[in-house]
Coordinates of C-alpha atoms in Angstrom, one line a residue:
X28 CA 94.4 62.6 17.1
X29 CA 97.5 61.4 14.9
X30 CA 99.4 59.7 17.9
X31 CA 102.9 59.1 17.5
X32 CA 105.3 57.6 20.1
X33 CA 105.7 59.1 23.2
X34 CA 109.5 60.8 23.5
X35 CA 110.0 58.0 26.9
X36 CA 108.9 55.2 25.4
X37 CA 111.8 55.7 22.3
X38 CA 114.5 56.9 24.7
X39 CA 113.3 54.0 27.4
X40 CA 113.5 55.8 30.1
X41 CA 112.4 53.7 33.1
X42 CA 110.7 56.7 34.9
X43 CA 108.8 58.9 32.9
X44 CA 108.6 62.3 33.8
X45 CA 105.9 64.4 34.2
X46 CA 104.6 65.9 31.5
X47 CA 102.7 68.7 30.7
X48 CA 99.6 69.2 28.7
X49 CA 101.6 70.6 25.5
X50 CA 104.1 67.7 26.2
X51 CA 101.4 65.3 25.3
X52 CA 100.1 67.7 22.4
X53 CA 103.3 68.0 20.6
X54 CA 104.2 64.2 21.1
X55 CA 101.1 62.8 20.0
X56 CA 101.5 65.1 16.6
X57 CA 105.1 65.5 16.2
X58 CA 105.8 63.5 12.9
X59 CA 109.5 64.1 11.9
X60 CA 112.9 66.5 13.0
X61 CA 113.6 68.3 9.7
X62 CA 118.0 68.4 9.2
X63 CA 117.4 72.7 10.4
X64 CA 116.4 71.1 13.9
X65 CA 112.3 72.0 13.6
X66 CA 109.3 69.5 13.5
X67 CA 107.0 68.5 11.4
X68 CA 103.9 68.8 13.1
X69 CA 100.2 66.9 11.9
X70 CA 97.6 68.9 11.6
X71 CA 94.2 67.3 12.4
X72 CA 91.5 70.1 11.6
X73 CA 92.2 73.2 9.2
X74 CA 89.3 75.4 8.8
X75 CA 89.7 78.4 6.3
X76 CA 87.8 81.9 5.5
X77 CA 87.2 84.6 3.0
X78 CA 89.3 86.5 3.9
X79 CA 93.0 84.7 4.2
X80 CA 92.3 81.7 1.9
X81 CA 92.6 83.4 -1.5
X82 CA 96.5 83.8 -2.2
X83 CA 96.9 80.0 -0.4
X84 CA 94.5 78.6 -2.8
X85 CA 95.9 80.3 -5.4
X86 CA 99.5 78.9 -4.8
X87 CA 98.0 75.6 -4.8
X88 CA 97.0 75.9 -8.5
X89 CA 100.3 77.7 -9.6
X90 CA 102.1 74.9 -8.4
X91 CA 100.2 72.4 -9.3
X92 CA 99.3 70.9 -5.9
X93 CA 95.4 69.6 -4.7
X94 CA 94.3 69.6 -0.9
X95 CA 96.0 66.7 0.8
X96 CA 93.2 66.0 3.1
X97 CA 90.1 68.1 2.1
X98 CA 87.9 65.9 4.6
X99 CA 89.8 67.3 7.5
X100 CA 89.3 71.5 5.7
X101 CA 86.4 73.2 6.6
X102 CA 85.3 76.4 4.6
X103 CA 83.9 79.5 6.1
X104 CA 82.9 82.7 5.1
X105 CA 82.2 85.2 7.7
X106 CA 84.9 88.0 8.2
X107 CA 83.4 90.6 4.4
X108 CA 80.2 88.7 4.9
X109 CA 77.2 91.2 4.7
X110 CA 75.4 90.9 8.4
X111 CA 71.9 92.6 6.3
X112 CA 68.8 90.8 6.0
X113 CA 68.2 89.1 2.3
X114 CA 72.0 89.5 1.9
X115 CA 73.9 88.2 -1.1
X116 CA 77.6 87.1 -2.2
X117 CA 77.0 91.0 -3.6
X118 CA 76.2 92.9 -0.5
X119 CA 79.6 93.7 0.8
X120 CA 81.4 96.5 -1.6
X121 CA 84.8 94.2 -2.7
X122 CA 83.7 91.2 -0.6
X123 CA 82.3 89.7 -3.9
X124 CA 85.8 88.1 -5.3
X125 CA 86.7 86.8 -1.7
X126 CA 83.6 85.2 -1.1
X127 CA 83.4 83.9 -4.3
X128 CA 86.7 83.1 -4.4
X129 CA 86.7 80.9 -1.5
X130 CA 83.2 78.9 -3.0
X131 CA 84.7 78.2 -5.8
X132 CA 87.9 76.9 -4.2
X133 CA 86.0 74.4 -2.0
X134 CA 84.0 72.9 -4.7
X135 CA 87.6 72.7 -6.9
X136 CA 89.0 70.7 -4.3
X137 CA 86.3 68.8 -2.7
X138 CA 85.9 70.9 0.9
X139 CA 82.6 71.6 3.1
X140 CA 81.9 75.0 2.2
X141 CA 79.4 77.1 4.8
X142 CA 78.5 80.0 2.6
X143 CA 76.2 82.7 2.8
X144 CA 72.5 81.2 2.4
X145 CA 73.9 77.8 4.5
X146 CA 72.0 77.0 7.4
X147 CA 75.4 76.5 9.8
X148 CA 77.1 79.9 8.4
X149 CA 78.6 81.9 10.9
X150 CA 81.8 83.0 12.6
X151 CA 84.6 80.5 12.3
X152 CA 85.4 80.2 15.3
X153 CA 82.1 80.1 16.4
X154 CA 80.3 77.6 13.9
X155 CA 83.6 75.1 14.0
X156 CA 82.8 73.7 17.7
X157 CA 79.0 73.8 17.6
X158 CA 79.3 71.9 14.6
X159 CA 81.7 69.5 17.0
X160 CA 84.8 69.9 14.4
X161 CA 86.7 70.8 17.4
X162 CA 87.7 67.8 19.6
X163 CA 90.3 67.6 22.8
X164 CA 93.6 66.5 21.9
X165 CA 93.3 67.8 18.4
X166 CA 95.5 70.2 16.3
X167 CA 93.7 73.3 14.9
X168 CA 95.3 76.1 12.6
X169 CA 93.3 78.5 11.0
X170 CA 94.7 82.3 8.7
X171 CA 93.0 84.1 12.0
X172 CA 94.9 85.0 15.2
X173 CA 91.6 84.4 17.0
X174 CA 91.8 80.9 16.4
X175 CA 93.1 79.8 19.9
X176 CA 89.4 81.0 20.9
X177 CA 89.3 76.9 20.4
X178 CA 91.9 76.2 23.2
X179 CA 88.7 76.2 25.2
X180 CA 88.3 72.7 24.3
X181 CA 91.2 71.1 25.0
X182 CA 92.6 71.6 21.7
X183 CA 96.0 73.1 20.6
X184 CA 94.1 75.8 18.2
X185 CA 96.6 78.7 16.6
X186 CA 96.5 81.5 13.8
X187 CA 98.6 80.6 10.8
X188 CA 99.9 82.8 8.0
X189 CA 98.7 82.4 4.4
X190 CA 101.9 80.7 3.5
X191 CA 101.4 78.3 6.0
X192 CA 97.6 77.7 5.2
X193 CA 98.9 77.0 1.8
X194 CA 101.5 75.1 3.4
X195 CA 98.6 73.0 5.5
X196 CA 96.1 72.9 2.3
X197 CA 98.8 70.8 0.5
X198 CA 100.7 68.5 3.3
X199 CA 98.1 68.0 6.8
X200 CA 101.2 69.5 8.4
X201 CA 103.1 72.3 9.7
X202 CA 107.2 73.2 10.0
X203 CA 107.9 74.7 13.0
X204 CA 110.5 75.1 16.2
X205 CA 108.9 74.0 19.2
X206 CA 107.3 77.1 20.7
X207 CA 107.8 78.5 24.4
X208 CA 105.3 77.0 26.7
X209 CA 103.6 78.3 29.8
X210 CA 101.1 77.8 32.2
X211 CA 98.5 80.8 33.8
X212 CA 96.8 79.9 36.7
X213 CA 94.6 82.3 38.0
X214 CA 93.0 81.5 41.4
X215 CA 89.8 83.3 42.5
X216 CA 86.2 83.7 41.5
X217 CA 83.6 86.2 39.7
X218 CA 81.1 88.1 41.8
X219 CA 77.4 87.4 41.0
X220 CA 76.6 89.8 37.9
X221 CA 80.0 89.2 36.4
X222 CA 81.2 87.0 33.8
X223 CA 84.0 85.4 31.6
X224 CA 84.8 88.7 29.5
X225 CA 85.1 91.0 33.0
X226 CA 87.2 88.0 34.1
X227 CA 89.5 88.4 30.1
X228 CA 89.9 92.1 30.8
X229 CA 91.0 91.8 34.3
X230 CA 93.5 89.8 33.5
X231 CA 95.0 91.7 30.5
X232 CA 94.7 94.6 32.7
X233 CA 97.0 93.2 35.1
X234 CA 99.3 91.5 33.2
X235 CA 99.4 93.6 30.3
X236 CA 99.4 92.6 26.4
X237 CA 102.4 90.8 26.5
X238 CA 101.9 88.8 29.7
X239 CA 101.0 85.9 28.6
X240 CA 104.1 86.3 25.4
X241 CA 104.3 82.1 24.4
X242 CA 103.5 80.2 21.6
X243 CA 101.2 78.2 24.0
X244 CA 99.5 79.1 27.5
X245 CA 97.9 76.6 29.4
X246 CA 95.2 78.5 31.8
X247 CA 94.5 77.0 35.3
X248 CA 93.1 77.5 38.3
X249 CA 89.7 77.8 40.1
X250 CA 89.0 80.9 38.5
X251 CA 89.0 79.1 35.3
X252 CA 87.5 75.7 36.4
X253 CA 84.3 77.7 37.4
X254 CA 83.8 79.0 34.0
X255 CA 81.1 77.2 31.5
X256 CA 82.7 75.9 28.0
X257 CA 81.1 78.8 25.9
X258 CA 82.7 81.3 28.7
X259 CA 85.7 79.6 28.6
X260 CA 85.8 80.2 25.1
X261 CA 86.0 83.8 25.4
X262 CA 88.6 84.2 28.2
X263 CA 91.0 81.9 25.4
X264 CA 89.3 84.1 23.2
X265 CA 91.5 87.3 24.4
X266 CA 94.4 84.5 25.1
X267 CA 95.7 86.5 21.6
X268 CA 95.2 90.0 23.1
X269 CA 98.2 88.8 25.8
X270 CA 100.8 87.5 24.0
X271 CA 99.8 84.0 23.5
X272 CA 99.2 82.7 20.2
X273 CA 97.4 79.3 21.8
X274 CA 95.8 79.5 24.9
X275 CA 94.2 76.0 25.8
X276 CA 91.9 75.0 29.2
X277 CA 92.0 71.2 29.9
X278 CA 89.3 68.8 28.7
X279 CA 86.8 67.9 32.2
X280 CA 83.6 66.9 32.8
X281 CA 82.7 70.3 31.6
X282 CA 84.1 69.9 28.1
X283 CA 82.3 66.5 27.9
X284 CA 79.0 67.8 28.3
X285 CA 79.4 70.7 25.7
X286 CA 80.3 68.1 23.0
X287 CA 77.3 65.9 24.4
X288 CA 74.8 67.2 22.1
X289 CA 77.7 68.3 19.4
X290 CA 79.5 64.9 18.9
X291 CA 77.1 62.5 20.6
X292 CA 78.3 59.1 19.1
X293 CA 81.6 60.0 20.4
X294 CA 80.7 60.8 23.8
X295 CA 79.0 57.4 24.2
X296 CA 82.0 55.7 23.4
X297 CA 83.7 55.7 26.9
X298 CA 87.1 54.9 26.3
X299 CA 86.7 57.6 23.7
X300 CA 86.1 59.7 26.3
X301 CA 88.7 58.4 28.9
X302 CA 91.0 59.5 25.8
X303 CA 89.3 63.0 25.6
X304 CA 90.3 63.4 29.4
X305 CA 93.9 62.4 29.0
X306 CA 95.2 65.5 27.6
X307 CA 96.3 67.6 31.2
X308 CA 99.7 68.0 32.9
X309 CA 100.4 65.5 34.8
X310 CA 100.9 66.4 38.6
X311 CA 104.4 68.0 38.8
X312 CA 105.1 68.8 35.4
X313 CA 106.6 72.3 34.6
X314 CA 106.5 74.4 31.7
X315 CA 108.8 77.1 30.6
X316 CA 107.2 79.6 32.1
X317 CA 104.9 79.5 35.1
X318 CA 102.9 82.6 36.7
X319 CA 99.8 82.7 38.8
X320 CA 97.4 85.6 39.0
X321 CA 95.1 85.8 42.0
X322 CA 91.9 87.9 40.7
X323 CA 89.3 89.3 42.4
X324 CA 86.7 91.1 40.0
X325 CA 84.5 92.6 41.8
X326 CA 83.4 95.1 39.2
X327 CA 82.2 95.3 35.4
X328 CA 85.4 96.0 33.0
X329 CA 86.2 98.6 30.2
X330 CA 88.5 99.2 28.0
X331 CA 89.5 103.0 28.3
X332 CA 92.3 103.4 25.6
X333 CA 93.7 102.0 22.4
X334 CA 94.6 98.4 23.6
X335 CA 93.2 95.5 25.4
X336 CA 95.4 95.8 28.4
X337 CA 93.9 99.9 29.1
X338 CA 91.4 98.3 31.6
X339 CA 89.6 100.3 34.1
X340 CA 86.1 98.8 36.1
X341 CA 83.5 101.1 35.0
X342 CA 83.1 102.9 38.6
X343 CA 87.1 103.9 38.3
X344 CA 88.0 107.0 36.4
X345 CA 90.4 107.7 33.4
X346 CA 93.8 106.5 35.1
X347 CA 96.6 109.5 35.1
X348 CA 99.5 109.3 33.1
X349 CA 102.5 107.0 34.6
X350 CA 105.4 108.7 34.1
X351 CA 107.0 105.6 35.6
X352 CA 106.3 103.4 33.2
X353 CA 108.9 105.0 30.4
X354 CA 108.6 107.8 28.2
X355 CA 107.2 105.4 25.7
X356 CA 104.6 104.2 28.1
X357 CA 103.6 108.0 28.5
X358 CA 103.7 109.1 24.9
X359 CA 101.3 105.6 24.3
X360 CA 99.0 107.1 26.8
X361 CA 98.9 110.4 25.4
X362 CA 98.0 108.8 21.9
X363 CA 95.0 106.6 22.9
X364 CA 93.6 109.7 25.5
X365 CA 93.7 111.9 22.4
X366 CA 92.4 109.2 20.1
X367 CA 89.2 108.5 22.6
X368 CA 88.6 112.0 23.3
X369 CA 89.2 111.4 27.0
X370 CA 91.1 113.7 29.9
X371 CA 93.0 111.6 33.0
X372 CA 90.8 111.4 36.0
X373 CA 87.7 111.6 34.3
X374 CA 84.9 109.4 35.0
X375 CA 84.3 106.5 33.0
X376 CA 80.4 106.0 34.1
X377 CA 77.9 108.3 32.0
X378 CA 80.0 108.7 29.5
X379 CA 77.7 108.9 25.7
X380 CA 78.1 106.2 23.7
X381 CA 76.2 106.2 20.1
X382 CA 76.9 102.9 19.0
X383 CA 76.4 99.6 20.8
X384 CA 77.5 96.0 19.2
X385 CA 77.3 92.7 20.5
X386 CA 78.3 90.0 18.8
X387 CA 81.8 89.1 17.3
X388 CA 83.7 85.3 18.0
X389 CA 84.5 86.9 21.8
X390 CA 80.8 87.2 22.7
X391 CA 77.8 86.0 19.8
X392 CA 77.5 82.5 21.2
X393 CA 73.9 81.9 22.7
X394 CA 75.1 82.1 26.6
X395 CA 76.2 85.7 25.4
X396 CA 72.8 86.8 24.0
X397 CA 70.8 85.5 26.9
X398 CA 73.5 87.6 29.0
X399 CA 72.4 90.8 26.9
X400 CA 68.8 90.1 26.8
X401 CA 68.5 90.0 30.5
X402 CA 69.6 93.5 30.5
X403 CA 67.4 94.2 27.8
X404 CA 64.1 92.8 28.5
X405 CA 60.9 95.1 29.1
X406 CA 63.5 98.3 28.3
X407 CA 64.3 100.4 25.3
X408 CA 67.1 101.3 23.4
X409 CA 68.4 105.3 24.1
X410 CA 67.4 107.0 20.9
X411 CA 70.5 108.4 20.4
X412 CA 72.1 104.6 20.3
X413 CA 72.6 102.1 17.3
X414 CA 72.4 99.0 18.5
X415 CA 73.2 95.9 16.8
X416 CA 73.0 91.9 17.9
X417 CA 74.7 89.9 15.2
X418 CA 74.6 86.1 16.4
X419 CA 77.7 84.3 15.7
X420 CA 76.5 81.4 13.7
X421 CA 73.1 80.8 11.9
X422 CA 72.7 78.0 14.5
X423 CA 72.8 80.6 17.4
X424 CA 70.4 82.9 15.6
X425 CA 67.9 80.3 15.0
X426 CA 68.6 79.1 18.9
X427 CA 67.6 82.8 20.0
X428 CA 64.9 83.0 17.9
X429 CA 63.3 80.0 19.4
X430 CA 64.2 81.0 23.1
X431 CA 62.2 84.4 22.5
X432 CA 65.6 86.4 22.7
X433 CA 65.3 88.2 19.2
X434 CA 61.8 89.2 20.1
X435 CA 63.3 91.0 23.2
X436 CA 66.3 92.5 21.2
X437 CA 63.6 93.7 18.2
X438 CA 61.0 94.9 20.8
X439 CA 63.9 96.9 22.4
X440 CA 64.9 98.4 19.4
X441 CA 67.9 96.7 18.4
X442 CA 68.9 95.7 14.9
X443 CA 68.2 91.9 14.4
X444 CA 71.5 90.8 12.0
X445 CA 72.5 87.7 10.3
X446 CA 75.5 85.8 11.4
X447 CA 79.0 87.2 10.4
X448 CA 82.4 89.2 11.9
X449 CA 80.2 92.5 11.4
X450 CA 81.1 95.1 13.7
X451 CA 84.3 93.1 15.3
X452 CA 86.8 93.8 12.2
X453 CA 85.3 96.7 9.6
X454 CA 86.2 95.3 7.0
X455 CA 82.5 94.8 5.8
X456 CA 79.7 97.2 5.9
X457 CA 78.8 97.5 9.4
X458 CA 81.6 100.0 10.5
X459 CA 81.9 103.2 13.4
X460 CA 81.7 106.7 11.8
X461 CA 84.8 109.2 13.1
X462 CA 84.3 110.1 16.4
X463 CA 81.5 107.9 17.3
X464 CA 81.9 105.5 20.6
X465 CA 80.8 102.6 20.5
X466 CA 80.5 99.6 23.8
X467 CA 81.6 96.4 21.9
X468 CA 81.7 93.0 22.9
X469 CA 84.6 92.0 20.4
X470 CA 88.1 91.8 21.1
X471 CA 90.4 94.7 19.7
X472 CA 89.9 98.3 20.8
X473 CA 92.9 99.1 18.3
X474 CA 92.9 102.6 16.4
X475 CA 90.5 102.2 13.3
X476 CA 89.4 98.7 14.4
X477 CA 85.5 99.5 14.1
X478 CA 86.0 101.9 11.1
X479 CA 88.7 104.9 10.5
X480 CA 88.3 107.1 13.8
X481 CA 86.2 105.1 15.4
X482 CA 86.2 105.1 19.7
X483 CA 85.8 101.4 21.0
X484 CA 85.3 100.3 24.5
X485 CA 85.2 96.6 25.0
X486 CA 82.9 95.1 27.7
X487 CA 80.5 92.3 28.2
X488 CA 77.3 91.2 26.6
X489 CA 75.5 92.6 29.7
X490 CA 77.7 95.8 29.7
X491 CA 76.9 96.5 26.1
X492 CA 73.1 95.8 26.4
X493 CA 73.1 98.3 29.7
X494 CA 75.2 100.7 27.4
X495 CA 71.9 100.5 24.8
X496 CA 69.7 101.6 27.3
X497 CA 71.0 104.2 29.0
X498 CA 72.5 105.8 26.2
X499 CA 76.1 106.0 28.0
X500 CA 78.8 103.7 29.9
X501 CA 76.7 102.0 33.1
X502 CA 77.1 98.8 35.4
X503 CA 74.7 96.5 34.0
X504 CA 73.9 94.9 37.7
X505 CA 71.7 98.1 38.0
X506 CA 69.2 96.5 35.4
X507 CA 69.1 92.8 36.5

């Protein structure tokens, strides 16, 4: 962490007030005011991808700038990565020049570079905290909106534009105005056969995709505090999907453990990790904007419509139209009915599906495969399904192997895939064809998202393997 003096100690106040979890983030890296009133903020990890590195590089070279602090930049490919077995830069129709591209900028400037044929490849925001790049207390900007997926970890992880990668690539630091702050506690816990994705859609269902609007939300509560790292991971995963552009859990004894095995000489240091545990809000401290959520999930989650927040659990049917939500509300509704191909007050259950894809930085981490293949195992896929696993990282595909989980997915009849963004983002080869539905374990059900016309309804790993088998939307506790 680059650790500057706290704002007390140079006003000398004799009774420091409380301070939140942010508080500390943004003191600890808040280097100098600028004369337009914003900061200049440190940035301790940057990690950077095929697909929004290019032009930053680029503008780097124009101008005649190198990398301040390549040992602190991480290179990924993963987003126009082929997901094909004995797949090459190549694969991937236009990927060739990004990939390439972002190779041959890492070698220029002296960055790790985790391309395809390297055995840690995958999803960045998969790969970056396996590989333990991602500490508490740290600052973490990546060109992806997904990146407070990392928040999970006690760190203050956010998506960045490709001015402001460039802007990071040549200075370790960002410009900003201090953002909004805000703190989500959500009290409660998941029934048995649930898990952390129901838990994500449940709460953009009730507070919509602006709920959470804030540069950073701090998520709280015992609904939270249950929740393992890697599931964790994907409830700040969705943080994006509500407005927040960081979404960040405090560091416990939880946290500690998940970096156990992933930074192990740091985790024997104990004042190292005394210092891991200090980034909370202190008892009192307020942010900006406070809301708790009690939740009570007591069903497996779907996504309906044509946004995260159009949330139904899978035993509800196709909610009517509100006309009391606004005429733009209604004419929104309208639009994603006619987009899915679905009537108000429909069922949800037993409808087809054709497509089924797990994976994506929401839900390819190891915890989510096992989740899958104990919905899977001793069944078939519905021969009218597709069905595609694509671990997030080379690391959790080699983990799966080992643990018999790909023999289960391949004996079922899914597709085996290497490690990539796949079916999350079509912008590679494995895409939705018009018309086609597909359950997805990814994080945008947006028009298009999985291919021009395609029909997405996000769920969890289990939900999506059930989906496989029975050829149509199910509840997965049926199969375990």
């Amino acid at each position: 962490m680059h650790h500057r003096p706290e704002p007390d100690d140079r006003a000398g106040d004799a009774l420091p007030r409380p301070r939140t979890a942010f508080d500390k983030l943004w003191d600890a890296h808040w280097v100098a005011q600028t004369p337009d009133g914003r900061a200049i903020i440190f940035i301790d990890r940057h990690l950077v991808h095929d697909l929004s590195s290019p032009q930053a590089f680029a503008g780097l070279a124009q101008n005649g700038r190198v990398v301040r602090s390549p040992e602190r930049t991480y290179a990924i490919a993963d987003h126009v990565v082929s997901t094909e077995a004995g797949r090459s830069e190549e694969t991937v129709q236009g990927g060739r020049e990004m990939i390439v591209a972002l190779r041959q900028n890492a070698a220029r400037f002296g960055i790790r570079h985790y391309g395809i044929g390297d055995p840690e490849q995958g999803i960045v925001h998969v790969t970056a905290p396996d590989l333990g790049l991602i500490l508490p207390g740290m600052t973490v900007v990546c060109g992806d909106s997904h990146t407070c997926t990392l928040g999970a970890l006690g760190a203050w992880a956010w998506g960045i534009g490709t001015s402001e990668v460039e802007h990071v690539l040549a200075t370790q630091t960002l410009v900003m105005h201090r953002p909004r702050s805000m703190r989500l506690t959500l009290n409660g816990q998941l029934q048995r056969g649930l898990s952390a994705k129901d838990l994500a859609l449940y709460v953009l269902r009730r507070i919509g995709v602006q709920g959470a609007a804030a540069g950073f939300v701090e998520l709280a509560g015992t609904a939270v505090r249950q929740l393992p790292v890697e599931g964790r991971m994907t409830l700040c995963n969705l943080g994006i999907e509500s407005g927040a552009r960081a979404a960040f859990i405090a560091p416990d004894a939880c946290t500690v453990d998940y970096l156990r095995t992933r930074a192990p000489d740091l985790v024997r240091d104990t004042h190292a990790v005394e210092q891991l545990l200090s980034v909370f809000s202190d008892e009192g401290a307020v942010y900006d904007v406070e809301k708790t959520l009690d939740v009570d999930v007591d069903s497996p989650q779907f996504t309906w419509g044509t946004n995260p927040a159009q949330v139904i659990g899978v035993h509800e049917r196709i909610p009517a139209l509100d006309t009391a939500a606004g005429e733009k509300a209604v004419q929104a509704a309208r639009r994603a009915y006619e987009y899915m191909g679905l009537e108000p007050g429909a069922p949800l259950a037993g409808l087809a599906v054709q497509h089924v894809f797990i994976g994506s930085c929401t839900n390819g981490r190891l915890s989510d495969l096992r989740e899958a293949a104990g919905v899977v195992k001793g069944r078939k896929v519905h021969p009218q399904v597709r069905a595609l696993v694509v671990p997030g990282s080379q690391r959790v595909k080699r983990q799966a192997e080992e643990a018999g989980l790909a023999r289960i997915f391949i004996e079922a009849g899914f597709e085996w895939r290497e490690s990539g963004c796949s079916m999350c983002v079509g912008m590679n080869a494995d895409r939705i064809p018009a018309g086609d539905r597909c359950v997805s374990t990814s994080n945008r059900n947006f028009e298009g998202r999985q291919g021009p016309g395609a029909r997405t309804h996000l769920a969890s790993p289990a939900s999506a393997a059930a989906a496989a088998i029975a050829g149509a939307i199910v509840d997965p506790r049926e199969f375990l």
